[in-house]
Amino acid sequence: DQPSLLIGLLQDQYGRPMTPSHSGKSKKTQRYRYYVTRPDQLGDEPACRVSATDLEQLVCDTLAAEINDDGFLLDCLGGQANDAQKLRELRRRADLAAVQVRSGKAAEKARLLQRLLVTVRLAEHEVQLTLDRTGLSRVLGAHTKDLPEKALTLSRAAIPSRSGHQLKLVVPSKKEEPAKPPNYDPKLITLVLDVLEARDLVLANPSLSMNALAKQEGRCRTRLTKLAGISYLAPELVAAIAEGRQPAELSADAIMDVPLPLSWQEQREQFER
């Protein structure tokens, strides 16, 4: 079964905790996951209920988009991200976190969301995410001293709409930019995760040769070397892959089989022809 990602984090519009549940108990019927106000918390106000799939997708997309933004990192971490070299290091780790939040395995997403979020509140016309600055700092390998005290809240417009027996969340799209459905490539996403992991591994062991590092980690030296060699993929391309909007020419085979230019501009031109 698909694990619920927001256990212990979610509140309804009245601040009451919500818990995961499902309908469709028979093996022959489709199972719908949803979150509902905890029965022991009900008072004068009615219970709230929302599709778990819709809400979890919205939370992950919103959080990943913010993590991909340097301005967000500066706001969240304060002065420790003002140094250019430090910001590059934070950006490197943030790329990996954003990909995991958006496209990682469900269990990995759940663990990461528990570290990054304090609460998720289902308001009347929006979803509000309160960030854990300390948790984010630890995920990004930054120090946790002297963090700004002001709570950091992200909001995403979302309107509840009933579809049959299900309550869906509808996210308004910009009229001038019709929403285009994402085209997630699982093979490509997995490759990016492997590349970023290889980059972290090499940077954490600067004194080891690639051969010694591969032997130490029990990895294939040829593949580890190839992954590390393409770890300078342009951040814009990494973000596009995570969001499912990569160019049609950009595939896992294309990255692995074709020499990758050092210039990010040349990379973009190569895959956007």
Short mmCIF file of C-alpha atoms in Angstrom, two decimals:
data_model
loop_
_atom_site.label_atom_id
_atom_site.label_comp_id
_atom_site.label_asym_id
_atom_site.label_seq_id
_atom_site.Cartn_x
_atom_site.Cartn_y
_atom_site.Cartn_z
CA ASP A 1 0.00 0.00 0.00
CA GLN A 2 1.06 3.58 -0.67
CA PRO A 3 2.28 5.09 2.64
CA SER A 4 0.73 8.37 3.79
CA LEU A 5 3.31 11.17 3.63
CA LEU A 6 1.77 13.74 5.96
CA ILE A 7 1.12 11.75 9.14
CA GLY A 8 1.48 14.02 12.17
CA LEU A 9 1.86 17.14 10.02
CA LEU A 10 -1.60 17.85 8.62
CA GLN A 11 -4.23 20.16 10.15
CA ASP A 12 -7.61 21.20 8.82
CA GLN A 13 -8.74 24.83 8.46
CA TYR A 14 -9.71 24.92 12.14
CA GLY A 15 -6.30 23.72 13.31
CA ARG A 16 -7.51 20.21 14.12
CA PRO A 17 -5.20 17.26 13.31
CA MET A 18 -6.10 15.13 10.29
CA THR A 19 -5.42 11.44 9.90
CA PRO A 20 -5.09 9.16 6.84
CA SER A 21 -7.90 6.80 5.89
CA HIS A 22 -9.23 5.09 2.79
CA SER A 23 -12.36 3.81 1.11
CA GLY A 24 -12.87 0.70 -0.99
CA LYS A 25 -12.03 -2.19 1.33
CA SER A 26 -12.73 -4.95 -1.16
CA LYS A 27 -9.91 -6.24 -3.35
CA LYS A 28 -12.24 -5.83 -6.34
CA THR A 29 -12.90 -2.13 -5.72
CA GLN A 30 -10.51 0.74 -6.30
CA ARG A 31 -9.03 2.11 -3.10
CA TYR A 32 -9.11 5.87 -2.54
CA ARG A 33 -6.74 7.35 0.01
CA TYR A 34 -7.74 10.53 1.80
CA TYR A 35 -7.12 12.55 4.94
CA VAL A 36 -9.94 13.35 7.36
CA THR A 37 -10.24 15.31 10.60
CA ARG A 38 -9.58 13.00 13.53
CA PRO A 39 -12.93 11.84 14.99
CA ASP A 40 -11.81 12.57 18.57
CA GLN A 41 -11.19 16.21 17.60
CA LEU A 42 -14.64 16.94 16.20
CA GLY A 43 -16.64 19.75 17.79
CA ASP A 44 -19.18 22.17 16.44
CA GLU A 45 -17.47 22.37 13.05
CA PRO A 46 -17.85 19.56 10.47
CA ALA A 47 -15.02 17.19 9.64
CA CYS A 48 -12.74 18.05 6.71
CA ARG A 49 -11.78 15.47 4.10
CA VAL A 50 -9.44 15.68 1.13
CA SER A 51 -7.82 13.39 -1.43
CA ALA A 52 -4.46 12.18 -0.12
CA THR A 53 -2.98 11.88 -3.62
CA ASP A 54 -3.91 15.44 -4.60
CA LEU A 55 -2.71 16.98 -1.34
CA GLU A 56 0.57 15.07 -1.16
CA GLN A 57 1.38 15.96 -4.78
CA LEU A 58 0.66 19.63 -4.14
CA VAL A 59 2.80 19.68 -0.97
CA CYS A 60 5.73 17.93 -2.69
CA ASP A 61 5.58 20.13 -5.80
CA THR A 62 5.38 23.33 -3.73
CA LEU A 63 8.25 22.38 -1.45
CA ALA A 64 10.49 21.16 -4.29
CA ALA A 65 9.92 24.37 -6.28
CA GLU A 66 10.96 26.48 -3.29
CA ILE A 67 14.03 24.38 -2.52
CA ASN A 68 15.13 24.93 -6.13
CA ASP A 69 15.10 28.71 -5.59
CA ASP A 70 18.25 30.44 -4.26
CA GLY A 71 16.16 33.28 -2.84
CA PHE A 72 14.28 30.78 -0.72
CA LEU A 73 17.53 29.39 0.68
CA LEU A 74 18.71 32.88 1.58
CA ASP A 75 15.42 33.68 3.32
CA CYS A 76 15.38 30.40 5.18
CA LEU A 77 19.00 30.10 6.25
CA GLY A 78 19.94 33.75 6.67
CA GLY A 79 23.53 34.95 6.56
CA GLN A 80 25.19 31.56 6.31
CA ALA A 81 24.12 31.36 2.63
CA ASN A 82 25.50 34.78 1.65
CA ASP A 83 28.92 33.46 0.70
CA ALA A 84 29.01 32.40 -2.97
CA GLN A 85 30.97 29.21 -2.34
CA LYS A 86 28.68 28.21 0.52
CA LEU A 87 25.61 28.95 -1.59
CA ARG A 88 26.94 26.66 -4.35
CA GLU A 89 27.37 23.87 -1.82
CA LEU A 90 23.86 24.43 -0.45
CA ARG A 91 22.51 24.50 -4.00
CA ARG A 92 24.15 21.16 -4.76
CA ARG A 93 22.47 19.50 -1.79
CA ALA A 94 19.21 21.34 -2.43
CA ASP A 95 19.07 19.90 -5.97
CA LEU A 96 19.17 16.40 -4.53
CA ALA A 97 16.57 17.18 -1.86
CA ALA A 98 14.21 18.71 -4.44
CA VAL A 99 14.43 15.67 -6.70
CA GLN A 100 13.81 13.32 -3.75
CA VAL A 101 10.81 15.33 -2.54
CA ARG A 102 9.25 15.42 -5.99
CA SER A 103 10.15 12.06 -7.46
CA GLY A 104 11.77 9.82 -4.84
CA LYS A 105 10.31 6.66 -3.38
CA ALA A 106 7.32 7.19 -1.08
CA ALA A 107 9.16 6.08 2.06
CA GLU A 108 12.04 8.48 1.30
CA LYS A 109 9.60 11.32 0.66
CA ALA A 110 7.83 10.68 3.96
CA ARG A 111 11.07 10.77 5.95
CA LEU A 112 12.23 13.94 4.22
CA LEU A 113 8.91 15.75 4.67
CA GLN A 114 8.99 14.95 8.38
CA ARG A 115 12.40 16.65 8.59
CA LEU A 116 11.51 19.68 6.49
CA LEU A 117 8.00 20.56 7.68
CA VAL A 118 6.45 21.59 10.99
CA THR A 119 2.83 21.64 9.84
CA VAL A 120 0.72 21.47 6.70
CA ARG A 121 -2.57 23.32 7.09
CA LEU A 122 -5.52 22.82 4.78
CA ALA A 123 -7.03 26.32 4.76
CA GLU A 124 -10.27 27.27 3.02
CA HIS A 125 -8.74 28.30 -0.31
CA GLU A 126 -5.07 27.39 0.07
CA VAL A 127 -2.61 24.95 1.58
CA GLN A 128 -0.08 26.43 4.02
CA LEU A 129 3.29 24.79 4.68
CA THR A 130 5.31 25.84 7.75
CA LEU A 131 8.99 25.04 7.25
CA ASP A 132 11.39 23.71 9.87
CA ARG A 133 14.49 25.88 9.36
CA THR A 134 16.59 23.63 11.57
CA GLY A 135 15.50 20.53 9.69
CA LEU A 136 16.25 22.13 6.34
CA SER A 137 19.68 23.27 7.56
CA ARG A 138 20.54 19.72 8.57
CA VAL A 139 19.31 18.26 5.29
CA LEU A 140 21.49 20.75 3.40
CA GLY A 141 24.52 20.23 5.65
CA ALA A 142 24.39 23.81 6.98
CA HIS A 143 24.92 24.81 10.60
CA THR A 144 21.86 25.38 12.79
CA LYS A 145 23.11 28.35 14.80
CA ASP A 146 21.73 31.88 14.43
CA LEU A 147 18.86 30.88 12.16
CA PRO A 148 16.12 33.51 11.70
CA GLU A 149 13.42 33.05 14.35
CA LYS A 150 10.48 34.15 12.22
CA ALA A 151 8.38 31.23 10.98
CA LEU A 152 8.67 30.57 7.27
CA THR A 153 5.31 29.70 5.68
CA LEU A 154 4.62 28.79 2.07
CA SER A 155 1.13 29.09 0.61
CA ARG A 156 -0.35 27.48 -2.50
CA ALA A 157 -3.83 28.29 -3.78
CA ALA A 158 -6.03 25.18 -3.84
CA ILE A 159 -9.81 25.03 -4.10
CA PRO A 160 -11.73 21.97 -2.86
CA SER A 161 -14.02 20.58 -5.56
CA ARG A 162 -16.22 17.50 -5.39
CA SER A 163 -15.87 14.93 -8.16
CA GLY A 164 -18.43 12.16 -7.66
CA HIS A 165 -17.88 10.89 -4.13
CA GLN A 166 -14.34 12.27 -3.97
CA LEU A 167 -13.22 15.70 -2.76
CA LYS A 168 -10.44 16.89 -5.06
CA LEU A 169 -8.04 19.82 -4.77
CA VAL A 170 -8.03 22.09 -7.81
CA VAL A 171 -4.97 24.31 -8.24
CA PRO A 172 -5.81 27.41 -10.31
CA SER A 173 -3.53 27.78 -13.32
CA LYS A 174 -2.48 31.03 -14.93
CA LYS A 175 -4.82 31.89 -17.79
CA GLU A 176 -1.98 33.20 -19.91
CA GLU A 177 -0.02 29.97 -19.43
CA PRO A 178 -2.22 26.89 -19.85
CA ALA A 179 -1.02 24.14 -17.57
CA LYS A 180 0.96 21.45 -19.35
CA PRO A 181 0.92 18.02 -17.71
CA PRO A 182 4.36 16.96 -16.46
CA ASN A 183 6.20 14.25 -18.35
CA TYR A 184 8.12 12.44 -15.62
CA ASP A 185 10.79 10.04 -16.84
CA PRO A 186 11.47 7.53 -14.01
CA LYS A 187 14.66 6.25 -15.65
CA LEU A 188 16.01 9.78 -16.06
CA ILE A 189 15.04 10.78 -12.51
CA THR A 190 16.77 7.70 -11.10
CA LEU A 191 19.89 8.56 -13.10
CA VAL A 192 19.95 12.12 -11.73
CA LEU A 193 19.67 10.78 -8.18
CA ASP A 194 22.58 8.39 -8.88
CA VAL A 195 24.63 11.25 -10.36
CA LEU A 196 24.08 13.53 -7.37
CA GLU A 197 24.86 10.68 -4.97
CA ALA A 198 28.09 9.94 -6.86
CA ARG A 199 29.04 13.63 -6.73
CA ASP A 200 28.53 13.71 -2.96
CA LEU A 201 30.57 10.54 -2.59
CA VAL A 202 33.52 11.91 -4.57
CA LEU A 203 33.49 15.26 -2.78
CA ALA A 204 33.37 13.53 0.61
CA ASN A 205 36.50 11.49 -0.24
CA PRO A 206 38.89 13.89 -2.01
CA SER A 207 42.00 11.86 -1.11
CA LEU A 208 40.82 8.64 -2.76
CA SER A 209 41.29 7.72 -6.39
CA MET A 210 38.20 6.67 -8.30
CA ASN A 211 39.43 3.09 -8.29
CA ALA A 212 39.98 3.10 -4.51
CA LEU A 213 36.66 4.82 -3.89
CA ALA A 214 34.75 2.30 -6.01
CA LYS A 215 36.47 -0.56 -4.19
CA GLN A 216 35.71 0.99 -0.79
CA GLU A 217 32.03 1.46 -1.64
CA GLY A 218 31.60 -1.83 -3.48
CA ARG A 219 30.64 0.03 -6.67
CA CYS A 220 31.44 -0.50 -10.33
CA ARG A 221 34.42 1.77 -11.05
CA THR A 222 33.40 2.39 -14.66
CA ARG A 223 29.85 3.46 -13.80
CA LEU A 224 30.93 5.51 -10.77
CA THR A 225 33.47 7.35 -12.91
CA LYS A 226 30.84 8.02 -15.59
CA LEU A 227 28.31 9.28 -13.04
CA ALA A 228 30.85 11.58 -11.42
CA GLY A 229 31.89 12.83 -14.84
CA ILE A 230 28.40 14.04 -15.68
CA SER A 231 27.66 15.51 -12.23
CA TYR A 232 28.06 19.03 -13.62
CA LEU A 233 24.71 18.82 -15.43
CA ALA A 234 23.23 22.32 -15.63
CA PRO A 235 21.00 23.16 -12.63
CA GLU A 236 18.22 24.26 -15.01
CA LEU A 237 18.24 20.80 -16.60
CA VAL A 238 18.20 19.08 -13.20
CA ALA A 239 15.20 21.21 -12.17
CA ALA A 240 13.44 20.48 -15.48
CA ILE A 241 13.92 16.72 -14.99
CA ALA A 242 12.54 16.89 -11.44
CA GLU A 243 9.50 18.83 -12.67
CA GLY A 244 8.84 16.58 -15.66
CA ARG A 245 9.46 19.31 -18.26
CA GLN A 246 12.80 18.19 -19.69
CA PRO A 247 13.43 18.63 -23.45
CA ALA A 248 12.36 15.69 -25.59
CA GLU A 249 15.99 15.02 -26.56
CA LEU A 250 17.06 14.71 -22.91
CA SER A 251 16.99 11.07 -21.84
CA ALA A 252 19.04 8.81 -19.58
CA ASP A 253 20.68 7.20 -22.62
CA ALA A 254 21.52 10.60 -24.13
CA ILE A 255 23.28 11.73 -20.94
CA MET A 256 25.20 8.48 -20.50
CA ASP A 257 26.15 7.85 -24.13
CA VAL A 258 26.89 11.33 -25.49
CA PRO A 259 29.83 13.48 -24.29
CA LEU A 260 28.49 16.24 -22.05
CA PRO A 261 29.83 19.76 -22.71
CA LEU A 262 31.36 21.57 -19.75
CA SER A 263 29.44 24.73 -20.58
CA TRP A 264 25.90 24.80 -19.16
CA GLN A 265 24.84 26.95 -22.11
CA GLU A 266 26.17 24.36 -24.56
CA GLN A 267 24.37 21.61 -22.60
CA ARG A 268 21.08 23.46 -22.94
CA GLU A 269 21.66 24.00 -26.65
CA GLN A 270 22.57 20.32 -27.13
CA PHE A 271 19.36 19.01 -25.57
CA GLU A 272 16.97 21.71 -26.80
CA ARG A 273 17.53 21.31 -30.52
#
